[in-house]
Structure formats: structure tokens, C-alpha cells
């Protein structure tokens, strides 16, 4: 992926949560935990987390742990009016860890955006292994309970669906992860939880991307499947860094049970460049693993004059080096008609394009998502990275498979009613 000849690089941040202590909601009496607490919240209640000694700097070394839960059918949402944790390398020496079970992510720095759990429980730890530091730390955060139908992503596994089409195995999709600012640099970890890496078993190399649309199904490009067998590849979800050797407790690796390329895929024209991968086991949704929505009820007119975000680990220039971290680029969307101004009739009605000189998908990004955000801030799979001439060249848009053209085919092959009985 390129941006003005360089990667649009968003370095990894270890991220996430916190808590302080008080019950009874904003109007209730505020009580504060000196260092950790176990709590249970009902709807309307608020839990406050504060660092020991707040508003004075917390002492070091430090290890405080909070464990919280709420009633079934709810989620926990946190925001921090005050968050200042001195930055260390990858937040290893000082930071805030948050996760569910053994999974989780950590963050440090300032200006934490609001965060939402993907279940009704959380585990948070504020830690410092320093004996002293010049930059004093302070934390004050609020945890609120919200209904799961506001931002629901379930942790349930799906089973092979019967005929006719079964309901989609989740009640929400397209919920993007939160961005973080760490040490003055914008860093993003698990921001795009539907991003899939297609890897070769022989060397773990990421050869293409994909998009998670259900616990068992991935959408990718048909041309990615031309020269590889399902027994020679596997997928990882929840990745940020390219190297499989990096420590990532939220990464999930899974085999591929079935490859379904579109029956009318044309290797010469690259028309109908779309494929489905059925995974060998159903995934559980986590902070790092969640589906993108399919564009049911939409057409390319929905995307006119809009922008899309393409993500991947591809090269940062044509025939250049691959990226070591997941990159993103925001690009203006073009209709088929607009794209034909540049590429002529090579662009079929099954394709859409993006174009901004200096920004583009590139080799290795193939099969990955072109995500479009609606007014409700939900993301939809508008396109699948397909082809282009060069990367980010002048007067050469990137071309994507138009997913709105394949909704019936996707529902038929997966036996999942993504579109709720009508579009």
C-alpha cells in the first residue's frame, strides 16, 4: 500500500482499558479504589477507576487490577477524562492492560478514545515496573453499562447452517476498533477486526488478504486462489504485524476447509474476481476478531462521492518491499462509469475503483477489504482488492470487485441470510 510514494504507516500500539470505583451512577456517592477492585454493574450504574493518590501522580512500582461484569445482554463502555501513562517501548514497562480471559491489549501515552467491550465482562490492570520516573502518571476513567444491541458482537460459535438460509450468526457487524494516540504518534492496533491474512504453510508468508464476514466465512479474491491449494495455506485473524513470530495473544490461526471461487471468474479480464473461504472451525469474536457488514440493500450510488478505506500488508511501492505492519489508506470512490475514463472497457459493471494519485493498494493487498462507512459509523465491504496498473500511478485507479453484485451468490454458497430476507 502506498501513500505519496511511502506507506501510510500506522505503527502498532498496545491498547486498552481501565476502571475506578463507584456505584450508583453519576448522581451517586463516589467511592474510589486505591488499587484495584471487583465490581458488578447494572444498567444506569457507573464505575469509576482512579489511580492511587489521584489527582496526585501514582506511586511506582505499581500493580492494580480491576475485574468487572454486568448483566447478560449488556456491554461495558469506558472513557477516561484523565489518562496520562508515561510511554515506554511497546508499553512494556508501564501501561494499562485490558482484555477478557487470557486475551488483551495494552496502551500507554495520552488521549485515550472511548472503548467498548465485546462482552459483558472486563479485566483491567494498571502497572509500572519503574523504580522512578520524571513524567508522573494519572488515570481517571468511567465505566458505563450499555445494551448489547447498541454495539453487539457476540462470542457465540456458529454451526453448519441448514437449508433454506439461516439467520446471520451475529446481530451486528462493521464495528471498527478504536484509534489510540501513544507518545504523540497515532498508532492503531486491532482497528480493523475483520482483516484476514492469507498465509502459506511453508513459510507463513502473507500472500493475500481477506475479510471476515461470519465466524466461518472469509471473502477474498478469486485470483488469490489460482496457484495455491487449500492444504498449502491457512489464515490468521487478529493480526497487526506481518511476522508470525511476534507475540500476539489475540491472533487466531485456522485452516481452510473449502475454497469457493466464483464460477464465472475470468483469468483474462479478471471479471468476477471473488472467492469464499470456509474455515476449518468457527471463530469466536473478540476485541481483535469481528465481522464486516455486507452491503445489503446498497448499490454503487451509495458510494458516490464517498471515500473507502483499503487495508493490507502489501508492498509500499510497485515491486517494492512488503509492509511489516497492517497499513491503511483512505481513497475517493469512483463509479464504474468514472473509472472507465481511465481504464476503458477493461472495467466491467462488476467493478468499482478508487483513485488518488500517490495512494493505492499494491501487490500483496489482493483479496483484502475496501471498507465504506455509513452515517451510523458501521463499515461495509464495498469492494475486494482486485487489480490495477502499477501502484498509485498517475491516471491509474485501483480496481476492486463490486461486492453489491455478489450478495445473492455469497448467501447461496454460505447458506447464511446476511441480508435478512431482502435487499
CSV table of C-alpha atoms in Angstrom, one decimal:
chain,number,residue,atom,x,y,z
A,1,UNK,CA,0.0,0.0,0.0
A,2,UNK,CA,1.4,3.4,-0.9
A,3,UNK,CA,0.8,7.0,0.1
A,4,UNK,CA,2.8,9.6,-1.7
A,5,UNK,CA,5.4,7.0,-2.6
A,6,UNK,CA,5.5,5.8,1.0
A,7,UNK,CA,3.5,3.5,3.2
A,8,UNK,CA,0.6,5.1,5.1
A,9,UNK,CA,2.0,3.5,8.2
A,10,UNK,CA,0.2,3.3,11.4
A,11,UNK,CA,2.6,1.7,14.0
A,12,UNK,CA,1.2,-0.8,16.4
A,13,UNK,CA,0.1,0.3,19.8
A,14,UNK,CA,-0.6,-1.9,22.7
A,15,UNK,CA,-4.0,-0.7,23.8
A,16,UNK,CA,-6.9,-0.7,26.1
A,17,UNK,CA,-8.9,-0.3,29.2
A,18,UNK,CA,-9.2,0.7,32.8
A,19,UNK,CA,-11.6,1.4,35.7
A,20,UNK,CA,-12.1,3.2,39.0
A,21,UNK,CA,-14.7,2.6,41.6
A,22,UNK,CA,-18.1,4.0,42.4
A,23,UNK,CA,-21.6,2.7,42.3
A,24,UNK,CA,-24.9,4.4,41.9
A,25,UNK,CA,-24.4,6.4,38.7
A,26,UNK,CA,-23.3,10.0,38.2
A,27,UNK,CA,-25.5,11.3,40.9
A,28,UNK,CA,-24.5,8.6,43.4
A,29,UNK,CA,-21.8,8.9,46.1
A,30,UNK,CA,-18.4,8.5,44.5
A,31,UNK,CA,-16.1,6.0,46.2
A,32,UNK,CA,-12.6,5.3,44.9
A,33,UNK,CA,-10.5,2.2,45.0
A,34,UNK,CA,-6.9,2.8,46.0
A,35,UNK,CA,-5.6,0.0,43.8
A,36,UNK,CA,-8.0,-2.5,42.1
A,37,UNK,CA,-11.5,-3.7,42.7
A,38,UNK,CA,-14.0,-6.4,41.7
A,39,UNK,CA,-17.3,-4.9,40.6
A,40,UNK,CA,-20.7,-5.7,39.1
A,41,UNK,CA,-22.8,-3.0,37.3
A,42,UNK,CA,-26.5,-2.8,36.3
A,43,UNK,CA,-27.8,-0.6,33.6
A,44,UNK,CA,-27.5,3.0,34.6
A,45,UNK,CA,-24.7,2.4,37.1
A,46,UNK,CA,-21.2,3.8,36.7
A,47,UNK,CA,-17.9,2.5,37.9
A,48,UNK,CA,-15.0,4.9,38.4
A,49,UNK,CA,-11.4,3.9,38.2
A,50,UNK,CA,-8.7,6.2,39.5
A,51,UNK,CA,-5.0,5.7,40.0
A,52,UNK,CA,-3.8,5.6,43.6
A,53,UNK,CA,-3.3,9.0,45.1
A,54,UNK,CA,-5.3,10.8,42.3
A,55,UNK,CA,-5.1,13.7,41.4
A,56,UNK,CA,-1.5,13.3,42.5
A,57,UNK,CA,0.8,11.1,40.5
A,58,UNK,CA,0.5,7.4,41.2
A,59,UNK,CA,3.4,5.8,43.1
A,60,UNK,CA,5.8,3.4,41.4
A,61,UNK,CA,6.3,0.5,41.1
A,62,UNK,CA,2.6,-0.3,40.8
A,63,UNK,CA,0.3,-3.2,40.0
A,64,UNK,CA,-3.5,-2.6,40.3
A,65,UNK,CA,-6.2,-4.9,38.9
A,66,UNK,CA,-9.9,-4.4,38.3
A,67,UNK,CA,-12.4,-7.1,37.3
A,68,UNK,CA,-15.9,-6.1,36.2
A,69,UNK,CA,-19.0,-7.6,34.8
A,70,UNK,CA,-22.6,-6.6,34.0
A,71,UNK,CA,-25.9,-8.4,33.4
A,72,UNK,CA,-26.2,-10.6,30.3
A,73,UNK,CA,-27.1,-8.7,27.1
A,74,UNK,CA,-25.1,-5.7,28.0
A,75,UNK,CA,-21.6,-4.3,27.2
A,76,UNK,CA,-19.2,-2.2,29.2
A,77,UNK,CA,-18.0,1.1,27.8
A,78,UNK,CA,-15.2,3.2,29.2
A,79,UNK,CA,-13.9,6.7,28.7
A,80,UNK,CA,-11.1,8.5,30.5
A,81,UNK,CA,-11.3,12.2,31.2
A,82,UNK,CA,-7.8,12.0,32.5
A,83,UNK,CA,-5.3,9.5,31.1
A,84,UNK,CA,-1.5,10.0,31.3
A,85,UNK,CA,0.7,7.0,31.4
A,86,UNK,CA,4.4,7.6,30.6
A,87,UNK,CA,5.4,6.0,27.4
A,88,UNK,CA,7.8,3.1,27.3
A,89,UNK,CA,8.8,0.8,24.4
A,90,UNK,CA,5.6,-1.1,23.4
A,91,UNK,CA,4.3,-0.1,26.9
A,92,UNK,CA,6.3,-2.9,28.4
A,93,UNK,CA,7.5,-1.0,31.5
A,94,UNK,CA,4.4,1.0,32.2
A,95,UNK,CA,0.8,0.8,30.8
A,96,UNK,CA,-2.8,-0.2,31.1
A,97,UNK,CA,-3.8,-3.7,30.1
A,98,UNK,CA,-7.3,-4.7,29.3
A,99,UNK,CA,-8.9,-7.9,28.0
A,100,UNK,CA,-11.3,-10.8,28.5
A,101,UNK,CA,-9.8,-14.0,29.8
A,102,UNK,CA,-6.3,-14.6,28.6
A,103,UNK,CA,-6.6,-12.2,25.7
A,104,UNK,CA,-6.0,-8.5,25.8
A,105,UNK,CA,-4.0,-5.5,24.7
A,106,UNK,CA,-2.1,-2.7,26.5
A,107,UNK,CA,-1.6,1.0,25.9
A,108,UNK,CA,0.2,4.0,27.3
A,109,UNK,CA,0.5,7.7,26.5
A,110,UNK,CA,-2.4,10.2,26.5
A,111,UNK,CA,-5.8,11.0,24.9
A,112,UNK,CA,-7.5,7.6,25.0
A,113,UNK,CA,-10.6,7.4,22.9
A,114,UNK,CA,-13.8,5.7,24.3
A,115,UNK,CA,-13.6,1.9,24.4
A,116,UNK,CA,-16.3,-0.7,24.3
A,117,UNK,CA,-16.0,-4.4,25.3
A,118,UNK,CA,-17.3,-7.1,23.1
A,119,UNK,CA,-18.8,-9.0,26.1
A,120,UNK,CA,-20.3,-8.2,29.5
A,121,UNK,CA,-17.0,-8.6,31.4
A,122,UNK,CA,-13.6,-7.0,31.5
A,123,UNK,CA,-10.3,-7.3,33.2
A,124,UNK,CA,-8.0,-4.2,33.6
A,125,UNK,CA,-4.6,-3.7,35.1
A,126,UNK,CA,-2.6,-0.6,35.6
A,127,UNK,CA,1.1,-1.4,36.1
A,128,UNK,CA,4.5,0.2,36.3
A,129,UNK,CA,7.8,-1.6,36.7
A,130,UNK,CA,9.8,1.6,37.1
A,131,UNK,CA,11.5,2.4,40.3
A,132,UNK,CA,11.2,6.1,39.4
A,133,UNK,CA,10.2,8.3,36.5
A,134,UNK,CA,10.1,12.0,35.7
A,135,UNK,CA,6.8,12.0,33.9
A,136,UNK,CA,4.2,11.4,36.5
A,137,UNK,CA,1.2,9.2,35.7
A,138,UNK,CA,-2.5,9.9,36.4
A,139,UNK,CA,-5.6,7.9,35.5
A,140,UNK,CA,-9.3,8.7,36.0
A,141,UNK,CA,-11.9,6.7,34.0
A,142,UNK,CA,-15.6,5.9,34.0
A,143,UNK,CA,-17.1,2.6,33.0
A,144,UNK,CA,-20.8,2.6,31.8
A,145,UNK,CA,-23.2,-0.2,31.0
A,146,UNK,CA,-24.9,-0.1,27.6
A,147,UNK,CA,-27.3,-2.5,25.9
A,148,UNK,CA,-25.7,-5.1,23.7
A,149,UNK,CA,-28.0,-4.1,20.8
A,150,UNK,CA,-26.2,-0.8,20.6
A,151,UNK,CA,-22.8,-2.3,19.7
A,152,UNK,CA,-23.3,-6.0,19.8
A,153,UNK,CA,-20.7,-8.5,18.7
A,154,UNK,CA,-21.4,-12.0,20.2
A,155,UNK,CA,-18.9,-14.6,21.4
A,156,UNK,CA,-21.0,-17.5,20.1
A,157,UNK,CA,-19.9,-20.2,17.7
A,158,UNK,CA,-21.9,-21.0,14.6
A,159,UNK,CA,-22.9,-24.4,13.4
A,160,UNK,CA,-23.2,-25.5,9.8
A,161,UNK,CA,-26.5,-23.8,8.7
A,162,UNK,CA,-29.4,-25.8,7.3
A,163,UNK,CA,-31.3,-25.1,4.2
A,164,UNK,CA,-33.0,-22.7,3.5
A,165,UNK,CA,-30.9,-19.8,4.5
A,166,UNK,CA,-30.4,-19.5,8.2
A,167,UNK,CA,-30.2,-16.1,10.0
A,168,UNK,CA,-26.8,-14.5,10.1
A,169,UNK,CA,-24.9,-15.8,13.2
A,170,UNK,CA,-24.4,-12.4,14.7
A,171,UNK,CA,-26.5,-9.3,15.5
A,172,UNK,CA,-24.1,-6.7,14.5
A,173,UNK,CA,-21.1,-6.2,12.2
A,174,UNK,CA,-18.9,-3.5,10.9
A,175,UNK,CA,-17.9,-2.2,14.3
A,176,UNK,CA,-14.4,-0.7,14.0
A,177,UNK,CA,-11.9,-0.8,16.8
A,178,UNK,CA,-10.8,2.5,18.5
A,179,UNK,CA,-7.8,4.5,17.5
A,180,UNK,CA,-5.2,5.4,20.0
A,181,UNK,CA,-2.6,8.2,20.4
A,182,UNK,CA,0.6,7.0,22.1
A,183,UNK,CA,3.6,9.2,22.8
A,184,UNK,CA,2.4,11.7,20.3
A,185,UNK,CA,2.2,9.3,17.4
A,186,UNK,CA,-1.1,7.9,16.0
A,187,UNK,CA,-0.9,4.1,16.4
A,188,UNK,CA,-3.6,1.6,15.7
A,189,UNK,CA,-3.9,-2.0,17.0
A,190,UNK,CA,-6.9,-4.2,16.1
A,191,UNK,CA,-8.6,-1.3,14.5
A,192,UNK,CA,-9.9,-3.5,11.6
A,193,UNK,CA,-11.0,-6.7,13.3
A,194,UNK,CA,-12.3,-8.2,10.0
A,195,UNK,CA,-8.9,-8.1,8.3
A,196,UNK,CA,-7.7,-11.6,7.4
A,197,UNK,CA,-4.2,-12.6,6.4
A,198,UNK,CA,-3.9,-15.5,3.9
A,199,UNK,CA,-0.6,-17.3,4.7
A,200,UNK,CA,1.4,-20.0,3.1
A,201,UNK,CA,2.0,-23.0,5.4
A,202,UNK,CA,5.6,-23.4,4.0
A,203,UNK,CA,6.9,-20.1,5.3
A,204,UNK,CA,4.0,-18.2,6.9
A,205,UNK,CA,4.2,-15.5,4.1
A,206,UNK,CA,1.1,-13.3,3.7
A,207,UNK,CA,0.3,-13.7,0.0
A,208,UNK,CA,-3.2,-12.1,0.1
A,209,UNK,CA,-5.8,-10.5,2.3
A,210,UNK,CA,-9.4,-11.2,3.1
A,211,UNK,CA,-12.5,-10.1,5.1
A,212,UNK,CA,-14.2,-12.0,7.8
A,213,UNK,CA,-18.0,-11.9,7.3
A,214,UNK,CA,-19.1,-14.6,9.7
A,215,UNK,CA,-17.5,-16.9,12.2
A,216,UNK,CA,-16.7,-19.4,9.5
A,217,UNK,CA,-16.5,-17.5,6.2
A,218,UNK,CA,-14.0,-15.2,4.6
A,219,UNK,CA,-14.4,-13.1,1.4
A,220,UNK,CA,-11.2,-12.8,-0.8
A,221,UNK,CA,-10.3,-12.5,-4.5
A,222,UNK,CA,-10.5,-15.5,-6.8
A,223,UNK,CA,-7.1,-14.7,-8.4
A,224,UNK,CA,-5.5,-15.3,-5.0
A,225,UNK,CA,-6.7,-18.9,-5.2
A,226,UNK,CA,-5.3,-19.6,-8.7
A,227,UNK,CA,-2.0,-21.1,-7.8
A,228,UNK,CA,-2.4,-22.5,-4.3
A,229,UNK,CA,-4.2,-25.4,-2.7
A,230,UNK,CA,-6.3,-25.1,0.5
A,231,UNK,CA,-3.9,-27.7,2.0
A,232,UNK,CA,-1.0,-25.3,1.4
A,233,UNK,CA,-2.5,-22.3,3.2
A,234,UNK,CA,-4.0,-21.1,6.4
A,235,UNK,CA,-5.5,-17.8,7.6
A,236,UNK,CA,-4.8,-15.6,10.6
A,237,UNK,CA,-7.2,-13.1,12.1
A,238,UNK,CA,-6.5,-10.5,14.8
A,239,UNK,CA,-3.0,-9.8,13.2
A,240,UNK,CA,-1.3,-6.5,13.1
A,241,UNK,CA,2.4,-7.3,12.5
A,242,UNK,CA,3.3,-9.4,9.5
A,243,UNK,CA,5.8,-11.7,11.3
A,244,UNK,CA,4.0,-14.7,12.8
A,245,UNK,CA,6.7,-14.9,15.4
A,246,UNK,CA,5.6,-11.7,17.1
A,247,UNK,CA,3.8,-12.1,20.4
A,248,UNK,CA,0.1,-11.5,19.8
A,249,UNK,CA,-2.3,-13.3,22.2
A,250,UNK,CA,-5.3,-12.2,20.2
A,251,UNK,CA,-4.2,-13.7,16.9
A,252,UNK,CA,-6.1,-16.7,15.8
A,253,UNK,CA,-4.8,-19.2,13.2
A,254,UNK,CA,-7.1,-21.5,11.4
A,255,UNK,CA,-7.1,-23.8,8.4
A,256,UNK,CA,-9.2,-23.6,5.3
A,257,UNK,CA,-11.9,-26.3,4.8
A,258,UNK,CA,-13.4,-25.2,1.5
A,259,UNK,CA,-12.5,-22.8,-1.3
A,260,UNK,CA,-15.3,-21.5,-3.5
A,261,UNK,CA,-14.2,-19.3,-6.4
A,262,UNK,CA,-16.9,-17.6,-8.4
A,263,UNK,CA,-17.8,-20.0,-11.3
A,264,UNK,CA,-17.6,-17.1,-13.8
A,265,UNK,CA,-14.2,-15.8,-12.8
A,266,UNK,CA,-12.3,-14.9,-15.9
A,267,UNK,CA,-8.5,-15.1,-15.6
A,268,UNK,CA,-8.0,-12.8,-18.7
A,269,UNK,CA,-10.4,-10.0,-17.9
A,270,UNK,CA,-10.3,-10.5,-14.1
A,271,UNK,CA,-14.1,-10.2,-14.1
A,272,UNK,CA,-16.0,-11.8,-11.2
A,273,UNK,CA,-12.8,-11.8,-9.1
A,274,UNK,CA,-14.2,-13.0,-5.8
A,275,UNK,CA,-13.9,-16.2,-3.7
A,276,UNK,CA,-15.1,-17.5,-0.4
A,277,UNK,CA,-13.1,-19.5,2.1
A,278,UNK,CA,-14.9,-21.7,4.7
A,279,UNK,CA,-12.7,-22.0,7.7
A,280,UNK,CA,-12.0,-25.4,9.4
A,281,UNK,CA,-13.5,-24.2,12.6
A,282,UNK,CA,-15.8,-21.4,13.7
A,283,UNK,CA,-14.1,-18.4,15.3
A,284,UNK,CA,-15.1,-16.6,18.5
A,285,UNK,CA,-15.5,-12.8,18.2
A,286,UNK,CA,-13.1,-10.9,20.4
A,287,UNK,CA,-11.5,-7.4,20.6
A,288,UNK,CA,-9.5,-8.4,17.6
A,289,UNK,CA,-11.8,-10.6,15.6
A,290,UNK,CA,-15.2,-9.4,14.4
A,291,UNK,CA,-17.0,-9.3,11.0
A,292,UNK,CA,-17.5,-6.6,8.5
A,293,UNK,CA,-21.1,-6.0,7.2
A,294,UNK,CA,-22.1,-6.9,3.7
A,295,UNK,CA,-23.6,-4.0,1.7
A,296,UNK,CA,-27.2,-5.4,1.6
A,297,UNK,CA,-29.7,-3.0,0.0
A,298,UNK,CA,-27.0,-0.9,-1.5
A,299,UNK,CA,-25.6,-0.1,-4.9
A,300,UNK,CA,-22.7,1.9,-6.2
A,301,UNK,CA,-24.9,5.0,-5.9
A,302,UNK,CA,-24.5,4.7,-2.1
A,303,UNK,CA,-20.7,5.1,-2.6
A,304,UNK,CA,-20.7,8.0,-5.0
A,305,UNK,CA,-18.6,11.0,-3.8
A,306,UNK,CA,-17.6,8.9,-0.8
A,307,UNK,CA,-14.4,7.5,0.5
A,308,UNK,CA,-13.3,4.0,1.3
A,309,UNK,CA,-10.5,2.5,3.4
A,310,UNK,CA,-8.3,-0.2,2.0
A,311,UNK,CA,-6.1,-2.2,4.3
A,312,UNK,CA,-3.4,-4.8,3.9
A,313,UNK,CA,0.2,-5.9,4.3
A,314,UNK,CA,1.2,-5.4,0.6
A,315,UNK,CA,4.2,-3.7,-0.9
A,316,UNK,CA,4.7,0.0,-0.3
A,317,UNK,CA,5.6,0.6,-3.9
A,318,UNK,CA,5.2,-1.3,-7.2
A,319,UNK,CA,7.6,-4.3,-6.9
A,320,UNK,CA,8.8,-2.8,-3.6
A,321,UNK,CA,9.2,-4.2,-0.1
A,322,UNK,CA,6.2,-5.6,1.8
A,323,UNK,CA,5.0,-3.8,4.9
A,324,UNK,CA,5.8,-5.3,8.3
A,325,UNK,CA,2.6,-3.9,9.8
A,326,UNK,CA,-1.0,-3.5,8.6
A,327,UNK,CA,-1.4,-0.4,6.6
A,328,UNK,CA,-4.5,1.6,5.6
A,329,UNK,CA,-5.3,4.3,3.0
A,330,UNK,CA,-8.4,6.3,2.6
A,331,UNK,CA,-9.4,6.8,-1.0
A,332,UNK,CA,-12.1,8.5,-3.0
A,333,UNK,CA,-14.5,6.0,-4.6
A,334,UNK,CA,-15.3,6.1,-8.3
A,335,UNK,CA,-18.2,4.5,-10.1
A,336,UNK,CA,-17.8,2.1,-13.0
A,337,UNK,CA,-18.5,4.9,-15.4
A,338,UNK,CA,-16.0,7.3,-13.8
A,339,UNK,CA,-13.4,4.5,-13.8
A,340,UNK,CA,-13.8,3.8,-17.5
A,341,UNK,CA,-12.4,7.3,-18.2
A,342,UNK,CA,-9.1,5.9,-17.1
A,343,UNK,CA,-9.3,2.2,-17.9
A,344,UNK,CA,-11.8,2.0,-20.7
A,345,UNK,CA,-13.9,-1.1,-21.1
A,346,UNK,CA,-11.4,-3.2,-19.0
A,347,UNK,CA,-13.7,-2.1,-16.1
A,348,UNK,CA,-16.8,-4.1,-16.2
A,349,UNK,CA,-20.1,-3.4,-14.3
A,350,UNK,CA,-18.9,-5.8,-11.7
A,351,UNK,CA,-16.0,-3.5,-10.7
A,352,UNK,CA,-15.6,-0.2,-8.9
A,353,UNK,CA,-12.5,1.9,-8.4
A,354,UNK,CA,-10.6,4.2,-6.1
A,355,UNK,CA,-8.3,7.0,-7.2
A,356,UNK,CA,-6.0,9.5,-5.6
A,357,UNK,CA,-2.5,9.9,-7.0
A,358,UNK,CA,0.1,8.7,-4.6
A,359,UNK,CA,-2.3,6.4,-2.6
A,360,UNK,CA,-3.3,2.9,-3.6
A,361,UNK,CA,-3.4,-0.7,-2.8
A,362,UNK,CA,-0.5,-2.7,-4.1
A,363,UNK,CA,0.9,-6.2,-4.6
A,364,UNK,CA,0.0,-8.4,-1.7
A,365,UNK,CA,-3.1,-6.4,-0.8
A,366,UNK,CA,-5.2,-8.5,-3.2
A,367,UNK,CA,-8.3,-10.0,-1.7
A,368,UNK,CA,-8.4,-7.5,1.1
A,369,UNK,CA,-11.3,-5.2,2.0
A,370,UNK,CA,-12.3,-1.8,0.7
A,371,UNK,CA,-14.5,-0.7,3.6
A,372,UNK,CA,-17.1,2.0,3.4
A,373,UNK,CA,-18.6,3.7,6.5
A,374,UNK,CA,-22.2,4.8,6.7
A,375,UNK,CA,-23.8,7.6,8.7
A,376,UNK,CA,-24.1,5.3,11.7
A,377,UNK,CA,-20.3,4.6,11.7
A,378,UNK,CA,-20.7,1.0,10.6
A,379,UNK,CA,-18.4,-0.4,8.0
A,380,UNK,CA,-19.4,-2.3,4.9
A,381,UNK,CA,-17.5,-4.4,2.4
A,382,UNK,CA,-17.8,-2.3,-0.7
A,383,UNK,CA,-15.0,-3.9,-2.6
A,384,UNK,CA,-12.4,-6.6,-2.8
A,385,UNK,CA,-8.9,-5.6,-3.9
A,386,UNK,CA,-8.6,-7.0,-7.5
A,387,UNK,CA,-6.2,-5.3,-10.0
A,388,UNK,CA,-4.5,-2.2,-11.3
A,389,UNK,CA,-1.6,-0.9,-13.4
A,390,UNK,CA,1.3,-0.2,-11.1
A,391,UNK,CA,0.6,1.2,-7.7
A,392,UNK,CA,-0.5,4.8,-7.0
A,393,UNK,CA,0.5,5.8,-10.6
A,394,UNK,CA,-1.0,9.0,-12.1
A,395,UNK,CA,-4.2,8.4,-14.0
A,396,UNK,CA,-4.4,4.8,-12.9
A,397,UNK,CA,-7.2,4.0,-10.4
A,398,UNK,CA,-7.1,0.8,-8.3
A,399,UNK,CA,-9.8,-1.7,-9.3
A,400,UNK,CA,-12.0,-3.7,-6.9
A,401,UNK,CA,-14.7,-6.4,-7.2
A,402,UNK,CA,-18.0,-4.7,-6.5
A,403,UNK,CA,-19.5,-6.7,-3.7
A,404,UNK,CA,-23.1,-5.5,-4.2
A,405,UNK,CA,-23.1,-7.6,-7.3
A,406,UNK,CA,-22.4,-10.8,-5.5
A,407,UNK,CA,-24.7,-10.8,-2.4
A,408,UNK,CA,-27.0,-13.5,-3.8
A,409,UNK,CA,-24.1,-15.7,-4.7
A,410,UNK,CA,-22.5,-15.2,-1.2
A,411,UNK,CA,-25.7,-16.0,0.6
A,412,UNK,CA,-26.3,-19.1,-1.6
A,413,UNK,CA,-22.8,-20.5,-1.1
A,414,UNK,CA,-22.6,-19.8,2.6
A,415,UNK,CA,-26.3,-20.6,3.4
A,416,UNK,CA,-26.4,-17.6,5.6
A,417,UNK,CA,-29.1,-15.0,5.3
A,418,UNK,CA,-26.9,-11.9,5.7
A,419,UNK,CA,-29.4,-9.6,4.2
A,420,UNK,CA,-32.4,-10.5,6.4
A,421,UNK,CA,-34.7,-11.8,3.7
A,422,UNK,CA,-34.4,-8.9,1.3
A,423,UNK,CA,-32.3,-6.2,-0.1
